[in-house]
């Protein structure tokens, strides 16, 4: 439910309505606007008495939100959310490139890749210190040592750090080091992790689950927002289908759906979306053309010897070309890529 206040409504009137909502056991989310304030109402236990609310001073109207997602919906927040990742804005005019190896393998590996992607125009460095691997015998990541390497990358190149929290236990230490916390596809419906991510201060990069509908995807973001963290970036990374020419089927139609339905920014990860190096460039072009706010690209200087996801990792030179093409396509749409390095 969305309560629309009159434009002349005072702060006290808004507060009285919020108190009434909270007294009924529901949550009130005041949404100040340029003309008037609205109050979003969430909660599923008690019903609020609409007539009582309408009778309050300063209340103009009540809109019933029919969609299951509330806080992530455009009905609640009509303006685009721009997420501030330690000074890098995602969801505004600028297209943001996040790049790096699938896994942090060593200090030397990260410094080589970081130096290159920073020069090419990336503003965020993405590398996993904790890896969710299909096999328990595969490389699981360097853990906190990997986080320290990422901190050094930030220090040296000014790149913001994106890294994954694979469970609630790890979240605290990841939140200490990261500028943006990744929640991976396998954890999209790990509700305790989502809730905990919603209660800590860092922004969250939420990846779409491997077979999640877009409603399930947005509901996962709703869990985070419902705990108070509004800084969420969605990431389309492909879903499982019958197709076997590709690791996943990258669903670019998710972008216009999300843009229409939600105010949250969305980026695209063609690396996991396709699993194949030669598909990264064409699908990056397409993602930007379809309205994505940025890209997450796996880059490795020696993909043949990468400890994870080598076949989908592009080389630093390929990343240079990719940024150039994305910049050209972005300019048609009035969007820029790292203007400082052009
Ligand atoms: C990753 O980003 O390295 C990863 C494991 O991705 P996903 O969760 O999308 O599979
Ligand atoms: Mn990977």
Coordinates of C-alpha atoms and ligand atoms in Angstrom, one line a residue:
X1 CA 0.0 0.0 0.0
X2 CA 1.2 3.5 -0.8
X3 CA -0.2 6.5 1.1
X4 CA 0.0 9.7 -0.9
X5 CA 0.2 12.8 1.2
X6 CA -1.1 16.2 0.1
X7 CA 1.5 18.6 -1.1
X8 CA 0.8 20.9 1.9
X9 CA 1.2 18.1 4.4
X10 CA 3.6 18.9 7.2
X11 CA 6.3 16.7 8.6
X12 CA 4.2 16.2 11.7
X13 CA 1.2 15.0 9.6
X14 CA 3.5 12.5 7.9
X15 CA 4.8 11.3 11.3
X16 CA 1.3 10.9 12.7
X17 CA 0.4 8.6 9.7
X18 CA 3.7 6.6 10.1
X19 CA 3.0 6.2 13.8
X20 CA -0.5 4.9 13.1
X21 CA 0.9 2.4 10.6
X22 CA 3.6 1.2 13.0
X23 CA 1.0 0.9 15.8
X24 CA -0.9 -1.5 13.5
X25 CA 2.2 -3.7 13.4
X26 CA 3.3 -2.7 9.9
X27 CA 6.4 -0.9 8.6
X28 CA 6.1 2.7 7.3
X29 CA 8.6 3.9 4.7
X30 CA 8.4 7.7 4.1
X31 CA 9.4 8.6 0.5
X32 CA 9.9 12.3 0.1
X33 CA 9.2 13.6 -3.4
X34 CA 9.7 16.9 -5.1
X35 CA 6.0 17.7 -4.9
X36 CA 4.7 15.6 -2.1
X37 CA 5.7 12.8 0.3
X38 CA 4.4 9.3 -0.1
X39 CA 4.5 6.6 2.6
X40 CA 5.1 3.0 1.6
X41 CA 3.5 0.4 3.8
X42 CA 4.9 -3.1 4.1
X43 CA 4.2 -6.1 6.4
X44 CA 1.9 -9.0 6.1
X45 CA 0.4 -9.6 9.6
X46 CA -2.2 -7.1 10.3
X47 CA -4.5 -5.3 7.9
X48 CA -4.5 -1.5 8.2
X49 CA -7.8 0.2 8.2
X50 CA -7.7 2.3 5.0
X51 CA -10.6 4.5 6.1
X52 CA -8.8 5.4 9.3
X53 CA -5.7 6.4 7.4
X54 CA -7.7 8.4 4.8
X55 CA -9.4 10.3 7.6
X56 CA -6.0 11.6 8.9
X57 CA -5.0 15.2 8.2
X58 CA -2.8 15.6 5.2
X59 CA -3.7 12.3 3.5
X60 CA -4.7 12.6 -0.1
X61 CA -5.1 9.1 -1.4
X62 CA -4.3 5.4 -0.9
X63 CA -2.9 3.3 -3.7
X64 CA -3.0 -0.5 -3.4
X65 CA 0.2 -2.0 -4.8
X66 CA -0.8 -5.2 -6.5
X67 CA 2.7 -6.4 -7.3
X68 CA 4.3 -8.7 -4.7
X69 CA 7.4 -6.5 -4.5
X70 CA 6.9 -3.2 -2.8
X71 CA 10.1 -1.4 -1.8
X72 CA 11.9 -2.4 -5.0
X73 CA 9.0 -1.3 -7.2
X74 CA 8.8 1.8 -9.2
X75 CA 5.4 2.4 -7.7
X76 CA 7.1 3.0 -4.3
X77 CA 10.1 4.9 -5.7
X78 CA 9.4 6.4 -9.1
X79 CA 13.0 7.8 -9.6
X80 CA 16.0 5.6 -10.6
X81 CA 18.1 4.6 -7.6
X82 CA 21.7 5.5 -8.1
X83 CA 24.0 3.4 -5.9
X84 CA 27.1 5.0 -4.5
X85 CA 29.9 2.5 -4.4
X86 CA 32.6 4.4 -2.5
X87 CA 32.2 7.4 -4.8
X88 CA 31.5 5.5 -8.0
X89 CA 27.8 6.0 -9.0
X90 CA 26.0 3.0 -10.6
X91 CA 22.6 3.6 -12.2
X92 CA 23.3 7.2 -13.4
X93 CA 24.5 8.5 -16.7
X94 CA 27.8 6.6 -16.5
X95 CA 28.1 3.0 -17.6
X96 CA 30.3 1.2 -15.0
X97 CA 32.7 -1.6 -15.9
X98 CA 33.5 -4.1 -13.1
X99 CA 36.3 -6.4 -14.2
X100 CA 38.8 -8.9 -12.8
X101 CA 39.6 -12.6 -12.4
X102 CA 37.0 -15.1 -11.3
X103 CA 39.2 -15.9 -8.3
X104 CA 41.9 -14.0 -6.5
X105 CA 44.8 -16.5 -7.1
X106 CA 47.8 -14.4 -5.9
X107 CA 49.0 -10.9 -5.3
X108 CA 50.9 -10.9 -8.5
X109 CA 48.0 -12.1 -10.6
X110 CA 45.7 -9.4 -9.2
X111 CA 48.1 -6.6 -9.6
X112 CA 48.8 -7.4 -13.2
X113 CA 45.1 -7.6 -14.1
X114 CA 44.1 -4.6 -12.0
X115 CA 46.7 -2.4 -13.6
X116 CA 45.4 -3.3 -17.0
X117 CA 41.7 -3.0 -16.3
X118 CA 42.1 0.3 -14.5
X119 CA 43.9 1.7 -17.5
X120 CA 41.3 0.4 -19.8
X121 CA 38.5 2.2 -17.9
X122 CA 37.2 -0.2 -15.2
X123 CA 36.3 1.5 -12.0
X124 CA 35.6 -1.6 -10.0
X125 CA 37.8 -4.6 -9.5
X126 CA 35.9 -7.9 -9.1
X127 CA 37.6 -11.0 -7.7
X128 CA 36.5 -13.8 -5.5
X129 CA 38.3 -14.5 -2.3
X130 CA 35.7 -17.1 -1.3
X131 CA 34.5 -19.1 -4.2
X132 CA 31.2 -21.1 -4.4
X133 CA 32.5 -24.1 -6.5
X134 CA 30.5 -27.0 -7.8
X135 CA 33.1 -29.5 -6.7
X136 CA 34.6 -29.5 -3.2
X137 CA 37.9 -30.5 -4.8
X138 CA 38.1 -27.3 -6.9
X139 CA 40.0 -24.2 -5.7
X140 CA 37.9 -22.6 -3.0
X141 CA 39.6 -19.2 -2.9
X142 CA 42.3 -17.7 -0.7
X143 CA 39.9 -16.5 2.0
X144 CA 40.9 -13.5 4.1
X145 CA 44.4 -13.5 2.5
X146 CA 42.5 -12.8 -0.8
X147 CA 40.6 -9.9 0.8
X148 CA 43.9 -8.4 1.8
X149 CA 45.2 -8.6 -1.7
X150 CA 42.0 -6.9 -2.9
X151 CA 42.6 -4.1 -0.4
X152 CA 46.0 -3.6 -1.8
X153 CA 44.5 -3.4 -5.3
X154 CA 42.2 -0.6 -4.1
X155 CA 45.1 1.2 -2.4
X156 CA 47.3 1.0 -5.5
X157 CA 44.9 1.6 -8.4
X158 CA 41.9 3.4 -6.7
X159 CA 39.7 0.6 -8.0
X160 CA 36.6 -0.1 -5.8
X161 CA 36.4 -3.8 -4.7
X162 CA 33.6 -6.2 -5.4
X163 CA 33.8 -9.6 -3.8
X164 CA 31.4 -12.3 -2.9
X165 CA 30.1 -13.3 0.5
X166 CA 29.2 -17.0 0.2
X167 CA 27.5 -17.3 3.6
X168 CA 26.3 -15.4 6.7
X169 CA 29.5 -16.3 8.6
X170 CA 31.8 -14.8 5.9
X171 CA 29.6 -11.7 5.4
X172 CA 31.1 -9.7 8.3
X173 CA 34.7 -10.0 7.1
X174 CA 33.7 -9.4 3.4
X175 CA 31.8 -6.3 4.5
X176 CA 34.9 -5.0 6.2
X177 CA 37.0 -5.1 3.1
X178 CA 34.6 -4.8 0.1
X179 CA 33.1 -1.6 -1.4
X180 CA 30.4 -3.7 -2.9
X181 CA 29.3 -7.1 -1.7
X182 CA 28.4 -9.8 -4.2
X183 CA 25.7 -12.3 -3.5
X184 CA 26.0 -15.0 -6.0
X185 CA 23.5 -16.9 -8.1
X186 CA 23.5 -19.9 -5.8
X187 CA 22.6 -17.7 -2.9
X188 CA 19.9 -15.6 -4.5
X189 CA 17.3 -17.2 -2.2
X190 CA 19.5 -17.7 0.8
X191 CA 17.1 -15.6 2.9
X192 CA 19.3 -15.4 6.0
X193 CA 22.2 -14.1 3.9
X194 CA 19.9 -11.6 2.2
X195 CA 18.5 -10.3 5.5
X196 CA 22.0 -10.0 7.0
X197 CA 23.2 -8.1 3.9
X198 CA 20.3 -5.8 4.4
X199 CA 21.5 -4.9 7.9
X200 CA 25.0 -3.9 7.1
X201 CA 26.1 -0.7 5.5
X202 CA 27.8 -1.7 2.2
X203 CA 25.9 -1.8 -1.1
X204 CA 25.0 -5.2 -2.5
X205 CA 25.4 -6.7 -6.0
X206 CA 22.7 -9.3 -6.2
X207 CA 23.0 -11.9 -9.0
X208 CA 20.0 -13.6 -10.5
X209 CA 19.6 -17.2 -9.5
X210 CA 20.3 -19.9 -12.0
X211 CA 16.7 -20.6 -12.6
X212 CA 15.0 -17.7 -11.0
X213 CA 12.0 -15.9 -12.5
X214 CA 12.3 -12.1 -12.5
X215 CA 9.6 -12.0 -9.8
X216 CA 11.8 -14.2 -7.6
X217 CA 14.8 -12.0 -8.4
X218 CA 13.1 -8.8 -7.4
X219 CA 11.6 -10.5 -4.3
X220 CA 15.2 -11.4 -3.2
X221 CA 16.1 -7.7 -3.5
X222 CA 13.0 -6.9 -1.5
X223 CA 14.4 -9.0 1.4
X224 CA 17.6 -6.9 1.4
X225 CA 15.7 -3.6 1.2
X226 CA 13.2 -4.6 3.8
X227 CA 16.0 -4.7 6.3
X228 CA 17.0 -1.1 5.5
X229 CA 19.7 -1.4 2.8
X230 CA 18.5 0.4 -0.3
X231 CA 21.7 0.2 -2.1
X232 CA 21.3 -2.8 -4.4
X233 CA 22.6 -3.4 -7.9
X234 CA 20.9 -6.3 -9.8
X235 CA 23.0 -8.5 -12.1
X236 CA 21.6 -10.6 -14.9
X237 CA 24.0 -13.5 -15.4
X238 CA 22.0 -16.0 -17.4
X239 CA 19.6 -18.8 -16.5
X240 CA 19.7 -22.5 -17.2
X241 CA 17.8 -23.6 -20.3
X242 CA 17.9 -26.6 -22.7
X243 CA 20.5 -24.7 -24.8
X244 CA 23.9 -26.5 -24.7
X245 CA 25.9 -24.1 -27.0
X246 CA 26.2 -21.8 -24.0
X247 CA 26.9 -22.2 -20.3
X248 CA 23.7 -20.3 -19.5
X249 CA 21.2 -18.4 -21.6
X250 CA 21.7 -14.7 -21.0
X251 CA 18.3 -13.1 -20.7
X252 CA 18.7 -9.6 -21.9
X253 CA 15.0 -9.0 -21.9
X254 CA 15.4 -8.9 -18.1
X255 CA 16.8 -5.4 -18.5
X256 CA 13.8 -3.6 -19.9
X257 CA 11.6 -5.6 -17.5
X258 CA 13.6 -4.5 -14.5
X259 CA 13.8 -0.9 -15.7
X260 CA 10.1 -0.7 -16.0
X261 CA 9.2 -2.5 -12.9
X262 CA 11.9 -1.4 -10.5
X263 CA 14.0 1.7 -9.7
X264 CA 17.1 -0.4 -9.0
X265 CA 20.1 -0.4 -11.4
X266 CA 20.9 -3.5 -13.4
X267 CA 24.2 -4.7 -14.8
X268 CA 25.0 -7.7 -17.0
X269 CA 27.6 -10.5 -16.6
X270 CA 28.1 -12.0 -20.0
X271 CA 31.0 -14.1 -18.6
X272 CA 28.8 -16.4 -16.6
X273 CA 26.0 -15.8 -18.9
X274 CA 27.7 -17.5 -21.8
X275 CA 30.8 -19.3 -20.4
X276 CA 32.6 -18.7 -23.7
X277 CA 35.3 -16.1 -24.4
X278 CA 34.2 -15.4 -27.9
X279 CA 30.6 -14.5 -26.8
X280 CA 31.7 -11.8 -24.3
X281 CA 32.1 -8.9 -26.7
X282 CA 28.9 -9.3 -28.7
X283 CA 26.8 -9.8 -25.7
X284 CA 28.4 -6.9 -23.9
X285 CA 27.5 -4.7 -26.8
X286 CA 23.9 -6.0 -26.7
X287 CA 23.6 -5.6 -23.0
X288 CA 24.5 -1.9 -23.2
X289 CA 22.2 -1.4 -26.2
X290 CA 19.4 -3.0 -24.2
X291 CA 19.9 -0.4 -21.4
X292 CA 22.2 -2.1 -18.8
X293 CA 23.9 0.2 -16.3
X294 CA 27.2 -1.6 -16.6
X295 CA 29.0 -4.9 -17.1
X296 CA 30.8 -7.5 -15.0
X297 CA 33.5 -9.1 -17.0
X298 CA 36.0 -11.8 -16.1
X299 CA 39.5 -10.8 -17.2
X300 CA 42.6 -12.9 -16.8
X301 CA 46.1 -12.3 -18.1
X302 CA 46.7 -16.1 -18.5
X303 CA 43.2 -17.7 -19.0
X304 CA 44.7 -21.1 -19.9
X305 CA 46.1 -21.4 -16.4
X306 CA 43.3 -19.7 -14.5
X307 CA 42.2 -21.6 -11.3
X308 CA 38.6 -21.0 -12.2
X309 CA 36.5 -19.9 -15.2
X310 CA 39.4 -19.7 -17.6
X311 CA 37.3 -20.5 -20.7
X312 CA 35.1 -17.5 -20.2
X313 CA 37.8 -15.1 -19.1
X314 CA 38.9 -12.6 -21.7
X315 CA 42.4 -11.2 -22.0
X316 CA 43.3 -7.7 -21.0
X317 CA 43.7 -6.7 -24.7
X318 CA 40.2 -8.0 -25.4
X319 CA 39.0 -6.0 -22.5
X320 CA 40.5 -2.8 -24.0
X321 CA 38.5 -3.4 -27.2
X322 CA 35.3 -4.2 -25.2
X323 CA 35.5 -0.9 -23.3
X324 CA 36.1 1.0 -26.6
X325 CA 33.0 -0.5 -28.2
X326 CA 30.8 -0.1 -25.1
X327 CA 31.8 3.5 -25.0
X328 CA 30.8 4.0 -28.6
X329 CA 27.4 2.3 -28.1
X330 CA 26.9 4.1 -24.8
X331 CA 27.3 7.5 -26.5
X332 CA 24.4 6.8 -28.8
X333 CA 22.3 6.4 -25.6
X334 CA 23.8 9.5 -24.0
X335 CA 25.9 7.5 -21.6
X336 CA 29.5 7.7 -20.8
X337 CA 32.3 5.3 -19.6
X338 CA 34.9 6.6 -17.3
X339 CA 35.3 10.0 -18.8
X340 CA 38.6 10.6 -16.9
X341 CA 40.5 8.1 -19.0
X342 CA 39.2 9.0 -22.5
Ligands
LIG1 C1 31.1 -15.4 -10.0 O1 30.7 -14.2 -10.2 O2 32.3 -15.7 -10.0 C2 30.1 -16.4 -9.8 C3 30.3 -17.6 -9.2 O3 28.9 -16.1 -10.4 P1 27.4 -16.7 -10.3 O4 27.1 -16.6 -8.9 O5 26.7 -15.8 -11.2 O6 27.5 -18.1 -10.8
LIG2 MN1 33.5 -17.0 -12.2

